[in-house]
Short mmCIF file of C-alpha atoms in Angstrom, two decimals:
data_model
loop_
_atom_site.label_atom_id
_atom_site.label_comp_id
_atom_site.label_asym_id
_atom_site.label_seq_id
_atom_site.Cartn_x
_atom_site.Cartn_y
_atom_site.Cartn_z
CA MET A 1 89.14 58.64 78.76
CA THR A 2 91.96 57.56 81.56
CA ASP A 3 94.68 59.76 82.61
CA SER A 4 97.42 58.24 80.13
CA GLU A 5 94.95 58.49 77.22
CA LEU A 6 94.21 62.36 78.35
CA ILE A 7 97.98 62.97 78.33
CA SER A 8 98.70 61.23 75.14
CA GLY A 9 95.91 63.15 73.34
CA LEU A 10 97.41 66.53 74.86
CA SER A 11 100.70 65.56 73.74
CA SER A 12 99.40 65.15 70.25
CA GLY A 13 97.72 68.21 70.21
CA ASN A 14 94.19 66.91 70.28
CA PRO A 15 91.75 69.74 71.20
CA GLU A 16 89.20 67.27 72.62
CA ALA A 17 91.87 66.17 75.18
CA GLY A 18 92.47 69.81 75.98
CA ARG A 19 88.73 70.49 76.53
CA LEU A 20 88.42 67.36 78.68
CA LEU A 21 91.31 68.29 80.82
CA VAL A 22 89.93 71.73 81.40
CA GLU A 23 86.30 70.41 82.40
CA ARG A 24 87.81 67.73 84.53
CA PHE A 25 90.17 69.88 86.55
CA GLN A 26 88.98 73.56 86.23
CA GLN A 27 87.29 73.77 89.65
CA GLN A 28 90.34 72.27 91.46
CA VAL A 29 92.83 74.31 89.81
CA ILE A 30 90.80 77.73 90.13
CA ASN A 31 90.07 76.77 93.94
CA VAL A 32 93.93 76.21 94.51
CA CYS A 33 94.51 79.57 93.10
CA ILE A 34 91.56 81.26 94.95
CA GLY A 35 92.93 80.05 98.09
CA LEU A 36 96.39 81.30 97.67
CA LEU A 37 95.51 84.56 95.90
CA HIS A 38 92.08 85.36 97.49
CA ASN A 39 90.92 87.07 94.46
CA ARG A 40 88.59 85.23 91.87
CA PHE A 41 89.79 87.54 88.86
CA ASP A 42 93.56 86.83 89.51
CA ALA A 43 92.86 83.17 90.23
CA GLU A 44 90.92 82.69 87.02
CA ASP A 45 93.85 84.43 85.31
CA VAL A 46 96.57 82.34 86.77
CA ALA A 47 94.43 79.08 86.31
CA GLN A 48 94.21 79.87 82.60
CA ASP A 49 98.17 79.97 82.56
CA VAL A 50 98.19 76.66 84.50
CA PHE A 51 96.19 75.00 81.73
CA ILE A 52 98.10 76.73 79.04
CA GLU A 53 101.52 75.41 80.73
CA ALA A 54 99.81 71.90 81.01
CA MET A 55 98.83 71.66 77.42
CA ARG A 56 102.18 72.79 76.17
CA ASN A 57 104.13 70.61 78.35
CA ALA A 58 102.06 67.52 78.46
CA HIS A 59 104.72 65.51 76.55
CA ARG A 60 106.96 66.28 79.67
CA PHE A 61 104.60 64.61 82.00
CA ARG A 62 106.13 61.30 83.01
CA GLY A 63 103.06 59.79 84.56
CA GLU A 64 104.56 59.03 87.94
CA SER A 65 101.86 61.11 89.95
CA LYS A 66 98.25 61.83 89.08
CA ILE A 67 97.23 64.44 86.77
CA SER A 68 95.72 66.50 89.52
CA THR A 69 98.78 66.35 91.59
CA TRP A 70 100.80 67.58 88.63
CA LEU A 71 98.14 70.36 87.93
CA TYR A 72 98.20 71.39 91.65
CA ARG A 73 101.93 71.63 91.56
CA ILE A 74 101.76 74.05 88.64
CA ALA A 75 98.92 75.86 90.11
CA VAL A 76 100.81 76.49 93.34
CA ASN A 77 104.04 77.34 91.62
CA ARG A 78 102.17 79.77 89.34
CA SER A 79 100.38 81.46 92.35
CA LEU A 80 103.26 81.87 94.34
CA ASN A 81 105.16 83.44 91.41
CA TYR A 82 102.01 85.83 90.85
CA LEU A 83 102.07 86.91 94.47
CA ARG A 84 105.70 87.79 94.30
CA ASN A 85 105.32 89.68 91.15
CA ASN A 86 102.19 91.32 92.45
CA LYS A 87 103.99 92.35 95.64
CA ARG A 88 106.62 94.12 93.55
CA GLN A 89 103.98 95.81 91.29
CA LYS A 90 102.13 97.06 94.44
CA LEU A 91 105.40 98.75 95.38
CA MET A 92 105.90 100.16 91.97
CA VAL A 93 102.35 101.31 92.17
CA GLU A 94 103.11 102.94 95.56
CA ILE A 95 106.34 104.59 94.22
CA GLY A 96 104.37 105.70 91.00
CA SER A 97 101.50 107.23 93.14
CA VAL A 98 104.18 109.48 94.95
CA PHE A 99 104.93 111.00 91.87
CA GLY A 100 101.30 111.27 90.79
CA LEU A 101 101.38 108.33 88.36
CA PHE A 102 98.56 105.71 88.19
CA GLU A 103 95.83 108.25 89.03
CA GLY A 104 92.70 106.70 90.13
CA GLU A 105 94.31 103.20 90.00
CA THR A 106 93.93 101.64 93.45
CA ILE A 107 95.22 98.38 94.74
CA ARG A 108 92.36 95.75 94.05
CA ASP A 109 90.41 94.74 97.06
CA SER A 110 87.82 92.20 96.54
CA ARG A 111 85.78 93.41 99.65
CA GLU A 112 82.35 94.36 99.02
CA PRO A 113 80.18 96.57 101.19
CA ALA A 114 78.34 95.00 103.94
CA THR A 115 74.62 95.38 104.26
CA ASN A 116 74.10 94.70 108.06
CA PHE A 117 76.10 94.00 111.39
CA ASN A 118 76.31 90.27 111.14
CA GLN A 119 77.53 90.51 107.50
CA LEU A 120 79.88 93.17 108.39
CA GLU A 121 81.46 91.03 111.32
CA ALA A 122 81.41 87.94 109.07
CA GLU A 123 83.33 90.04 106.43
CA GLU A 124 85.56 91.32 109.13
CA LEU A 125 86.35 87.87 110.36
CA LYS A 126 87.04 86.53 106.80
CA ARG A 127 89.42 89.48 106.22
CA ILE A 128 91.17 88.76 109.38
CA LEU A 129 91.62 84.93 108.68
CA LYS A 130 92.68 85.85 105.21
CA THR A 131 95.28 88.24 106.45
CA ALA A 132 96.38 85.74 108.96
CA ILE A 133 96.89 83.01 106.33
CA ASP A 134 98.59 85.27 103.92
CA SER A 135 101.06 86.26 106.54
CA LEU A 136 102.23 82.87 107.03
CA PRO A 137 105.62 81.67 105.45
CA GLU A 138 105.01 80.53 101.81
CA ASN A 139 105.45 76.76 102.55
CA GLN A 140 103.21 76.70 105.45
CA LYS A 141 100.59 78.67 103.84
CA VAL A 142 100.59 76.16 100.80
CA ALA A 143 100.36 73.10 103.13
CA PHE A 144 97.59 74.75 105.09
CA THR A 145 95.74 75.72 102.10
CA LEU A 146 95.96 72.41 100.41
CA ASN A 147 94.97 70.46 103.44
CA LYS A 148 92.23 72.71 104.81
CA PHE A 149 90.51 74.01 101.74
CA GLU A 150 91.39 71.26 98.99
CA GLU A 151 91.14 68.58 101.72
CA LEU A 152 94.23 66.94 100.26
CA SER A 153 95.80 64.17 102.46
CA TYR A 154 99.37 64.88 103.85
CA ASN A 155 100.77 62.29 101.25
CA GLU A 156 99.15 64.07 98.47
CA ILE A 157 100.40 67.44 99.77
CA ALA A 158 103.80 65.99 99.95
CA GLU A 159 103.69 64.85 96.22
CA VAL A 160 102.38 68.32 95.06
CA MET A 161 105.22 70.09 97.17
CA GLU A 162 107.86 67.68 96.22
CA THR A 163 108.81 67.26 100.02
CA SER A 164 108.45 64.50 102.56
CA LEU A 165 105.43 63.35 104.67
CA SER A 166 107.15 64.55 107.97
CA ALA A 167 108.03 67.82 106.62
CA VAL A 168 104.40 68.31 105.64
CA GLU A 169 103.28 67.34 109.16
CA SER A 170 105.57 69.84 110.47
CA LEU A 171 104.53 72.62 108.05
CA ILE A 172 100.91 71.97 109.00
CA HIS A 173 101.32 72.11 112.50
CA ARG A 174 103.44 75.13 112.55
CA ALA A 175 100.97 77.05 110.42
CA LYS A 176 98.25 76.01 112.86
CA ARG A 177 100.25 77.17 115.56
CA ASN A 178 101.00 80.44 114.05
CA LEU A 179 97.45 80.92 113.09
CA GLN A 180 96.20 80.44 116.59
CA LYS A 181 98.93 82.94 117.75
CA LYS A 182 97.92 85.41 115.16
CA LEU A 183 93.99 84.89 115.55
CA LYS A 184 93.98 84.88 119.46
CA HIS A 185 93.74 88.80 119.83
CA TYR A 186 90.82 88.86 117.05
CA PHE A 187 89.04 85.90 117.63
CA ASN A 188 88.90 86.08 121.66
CA PRO A 189 86.05 88.49 122.57
CA MET B 1 91.44 70.86 129.23
CA LYS B 2 93.12 74.36 128.93
CA CYS B 3 91.74 77.02 126.81
CA THR B 4 94.86 77.23 124.69
CA GLU B 5 94.81 73.53 123.82
CA VAL B 6 91.25 73.93 122.94
CA GLN B 7 91.83 76.93 120.57
CA GLU B 8 94.58 74.65 118.83
CA LEU B 9 91.87 71.86 118.48
CA ILE B 10 89.40 74.41 117.10
CA ILE B 11 91.65 75.34 114.19
CA ASP B 12 92.46 71.69 113.68
CA LEU B 13 89.00 70.24 113.68
CA THR B 14 86.84 72.85 112.31
CA PRO B 15 85.52 71.67 108.81
CA LEU B 16 84.81 73.88 105.69
CA SER B 17 81.18 72.60 105.93
CA GLY B 18 78.96 70.34 108.13
CA GLU B 19 79.67 68.76 111.55
CA ARG B 20 82.96 69.07 113.48
CA PRO B 21 84.37 65.66 114.01
CA SER B 22 83.46 64.22 117.55
CA ASN B 23 85.89 65.13 120.20
CA ALA B 24 84.37 64.79 123.60
CA ALA B 25 86.78 66.82 125.51
CA LEU B 26 86.48 69.49 123.04
CA GLU B 27 82.74 69.63 123.10
CA GLN B 28 82.67 69.55 126.86
CA HIS B 29 85.03 72.47 127.26
CA LEU B 30 83.02 74.39 124.60
CA GLN B 31 79.91 73.84 126.50
CA GLU B 32 81.40 75.18 129.86
CA CYS B 33 83.55 78.05 128.42
CA VAL B 34 81.86 80.96 126.72
CA SER B 35 85.10 82.56 125.73
CA CYS B 36 86.27 79.14 123.75
CA ARG B 37 82.78 78.70 122.34
CA ARG B 38 82.91 82.31 120.99
CA VAL B 39 86.36 81.70 119.46
CA ALA B 40 84.93 78.36 117.75
CA GLU B 41 81.80 80.30 116.28
CA ARG B 42 84.12 83.20 114.88
CA TYR B 43 86.62 80.77 113.34
CA SER B 44 83.98 78.56 111.85
CA SER B 45 82.25 81.73 110.40
CA ALA B 46 85.42 83.11 109.03
CA LEU B 47 86.32 79.85 107.58
CA TYR B 48 82.73 79.33 105.97
CA GLU B 49 83.05 82.73 104.41
CA LEU B 50 86.37 82.23 103.06
CA ALA B 51 85.32 78.74 101.55
CA GLY B 52 82.51 80.75 99.97
CA GLU B 53 84.93 82.29 97.58
CA ARG B 54 85.74 79.02 95.90
CA GLN B 55 84.16 78.07 92.57
CA LEU B 56 81.52 75.36 92.93
CA THR B 57 80.49 75.06 89.26
CA ASN B 58 82.37 74.76 85.96
CA ASP B 59 82.39 77.83 83.71
CA PRO B 60 81.52 76.46 80.30
CA PHE B 61 83.59 79.30 78.38
CA PHE B 62 86.55 78.79 80.54
CA TYR B 63 88.12 76.59 77.78
CA ASP B 64 87.45 79.01 74.88
CA ARG B 65 89.13 81.91 77.11
CA ILE B 66 92.12 79.63 77.63
CA ILE B 67 92.50 78.91 73.71
CA LYS B 68 92.15 82.71 72.92
CA LYS B 69 94.81 83.59 75.69
CA MET B 70 97.17 80.86 74.13
CA ASN B 71 96.51 82.27 70.70
CA ASP B 72 97.04 85.86 71.83
CA GLY B 73 100.26 84.95 73.68
CA GLN B 74 99.05 86.83 76.58
CA SER B 75 100.18 85.02 79.76
CA VAL B 76 100.51 86.58 83.18
CA ALA B 77 104.26 85.94 83.19
CA VAL B 78 104.92 87.73 79.75
CA ARG B 79 102.88 90.80 80.94
CA LYS B 80 105.24 93.84 81.34
CA LEU B 81 105.13 95.38 84.73
CA TRP B 82 105.08 98.87 83.44
CA SER B 83 104.45 100.33 80.01
CA SER B 84 107.13 102.61 78.24
CA LYS B 85 104.65 105.64 78.79
CA GLU B 86 104.74 104.81 82.67
CA TYR B 87 108.58 104.84 82.46
CA TYR B 88 108.58 108.10 80.70
CA GLN B 89 106.17 109.61 83.15
CA LEU B 90 108.26 108.33 86.03
CA GLY B 91 111.51 109.62 84.29
CA ARG B 92 109.86 113.05 83.97
CA ALA B 93 108.84 112.99 87.52
CA LEU B 94 112.26 112.01 88.67
CA ALA B 95 113.85 114.73 86.57
CA GLY B 96 111.31 117.47 87.98
CA PHE B 97 112.12 116.17 91.55
CA ALA B 98 115.98 116.52 90.95
CA ALA B 99 115.37 120.08 89.66
CA ALA B 100 113.35 121.11 92.55
CA VAL B 101 116.17 119.91 94.83
CA LEU B 102 118.71 121.75 93.06
CA LEU B 103 116.65 124.77 92.91
CA GLY B 104 115.91 124.49 96.98
CA ILE B 105 119.84 123.89 97.41
CA TRP B 106 120.62 127.15 95.20
CA LEU B 107 117.83 129.27 96.86
CA GLY B 108 119.01 127.85 100.37
CA SER B 109 122.57 128.94 99.91
CA ARG B 110 122.13 132.07 97.76
CA VAL B 111 119.06 133.66 99.31
CA ILE B 112 118.10 132.25 102.76
CA ALA B 113 121.38 131.50 104.25
CA PRO B 114 122.69 135.20 103.88
CA LEU B 115 119.23 136.35 105.58
CA VAL B 116 119.59 134.04 108.23
CA THR B 117 123.33 134.78 109.13
CA THR B 118 123.15 138.64 108.47
CA PRO B 119 124.20 139.64 112.03
CA ALA B 120 127.45 137.73 111.86
CA VAL B 121 128.31 139.02 108.44
CA LYS B 122 127.40 142.49 109.33
CA GLU B 123 129.59 142.40 112.61
CA ASN B 124 132.48 141.26 110.58
CA TYR B 125 131.72 143.69 107.93
CA SER B 126 131.62 146.72 110.19
CA ALA B 127 134.96 145.32 111.86
CA GLU B 128 136.33 145.12 108.26
CA LYS B 129 135.05 148.49 107.50
CA GLN B 130 136.48 150.02 110.67
CA GLU B 131 139.69 148.58 109.95
CA SER B 132 139.84 150.03 106.62
CA TYR B 133 138.63 153.44 107.93
CA GLU B 134 141.87 153.26 110.23
CA GLN B 135 144.08 152.12 107.12
CA GLU B 136 142.50 155.08 105.44
CA ILE B 137 143.20 157.64 108.26
CA ASP B 138 146.70 156.22 108.31
CA TYR B 139 147.39 156.68 104.67
CA GLY B 140 145.72 160.13 104.96
CA SER B 141 148.28 161.28 107.94
CA GLU B 142 151.10 159.54 105.96
CA ALA B 143 150.17 161.82 102.89
CA LEU B 144 149.78 164.84 104.97
CA ALA B 145 153.11 164.26 106.43
CA ARG B 146 154.65 163.79 103.10
CA LEU B 147 153.27 166.94 101.90
CA GLU B 148 154.35 168.90 104.74
CA TYR B 149 157.84 167.45 104.09
CA TYR B 150 157.85 168.64 100.53
CA PHE B 151 156.28 171.90 100.67
CA PHE B 152 156.86 173.37 104.39
CA ASP B 153 160.09 171.93 105.62
CA ASP B 154 162.41 174.81 104.93
CA ALA B 155 165.24 173.03 106.78
CA ASN B 156 165.56 170.17 104.11
CA GLN B 157 164.89 172.37 100.92
CA GLU B 158 168.35 171.90 99.61
CA LYS B 159 168.30 168.18 99.81
CA LYS B 160 165.10 168.02 97.92
#
């Protein structure tokens, strides 16, 4: 099934088209969400919403870009919205915890206990890199993640982010510079 | 090649998996500089670990879960931040907090402040008391003079 057939199938409410869309793009969408959220459960939750939005709004897809680009765009927007809401929610949980609300509820942390020193060090380095990426400005973070983890070309990133090629180049360059600065103290022995 | 340039290249060229794209200057520097080699190893390890979180196979039940979620109308966007129970609990906690603040202010002004400021009050108090005693003595002398005038001043008896 070609992209246009898939879209017309989705627009007409064909369930097979929906199943095919999910099968074909599931990994890409979930991985973008994981790249931005760093939490598998949250990423799957957001990815489900991405497909729901795509299926509901398939009739609006004009076919000017690839379906994958369109899905990446929805995934990025949804993930960023989720992060913004989550920030607010974390703040409210913290306010609530001051008054003794949400007893037993802690901010989720995907870290698992490490079993030996090497694993501990690897986990620690991963956490440091994750924190450094998370602390980048939103646009730099999106551009860097799409380029490094999804291995999208600068052109594709420009399409997903609806910006120019030179802007993407600049964003990725600045992201790498910022990461270098942030990681300097941690990665230098 | 400087270490700072090399470290920028490390972030640029470290791949998620497999070999790093060949860069003669970088490789030579890494062979000679222990510090940069360590940075490259650590960055590569962290990137590899982070990439390990990615999903590499399709979940066969993912579509069914999407349909279920679609039918339930439970998207992330429509989920409420707090339930009404939690708002009620927060309201109760805030009311308790406000009551505690008011009680504190009342206790502070009525109980603690007088204890802390007792000497000043006592000094004033004794001065006031002394003044009142003096006044009382004055009144006493005046009264005595009046009594003497009425009862013992024979020279003015007729006038009275």
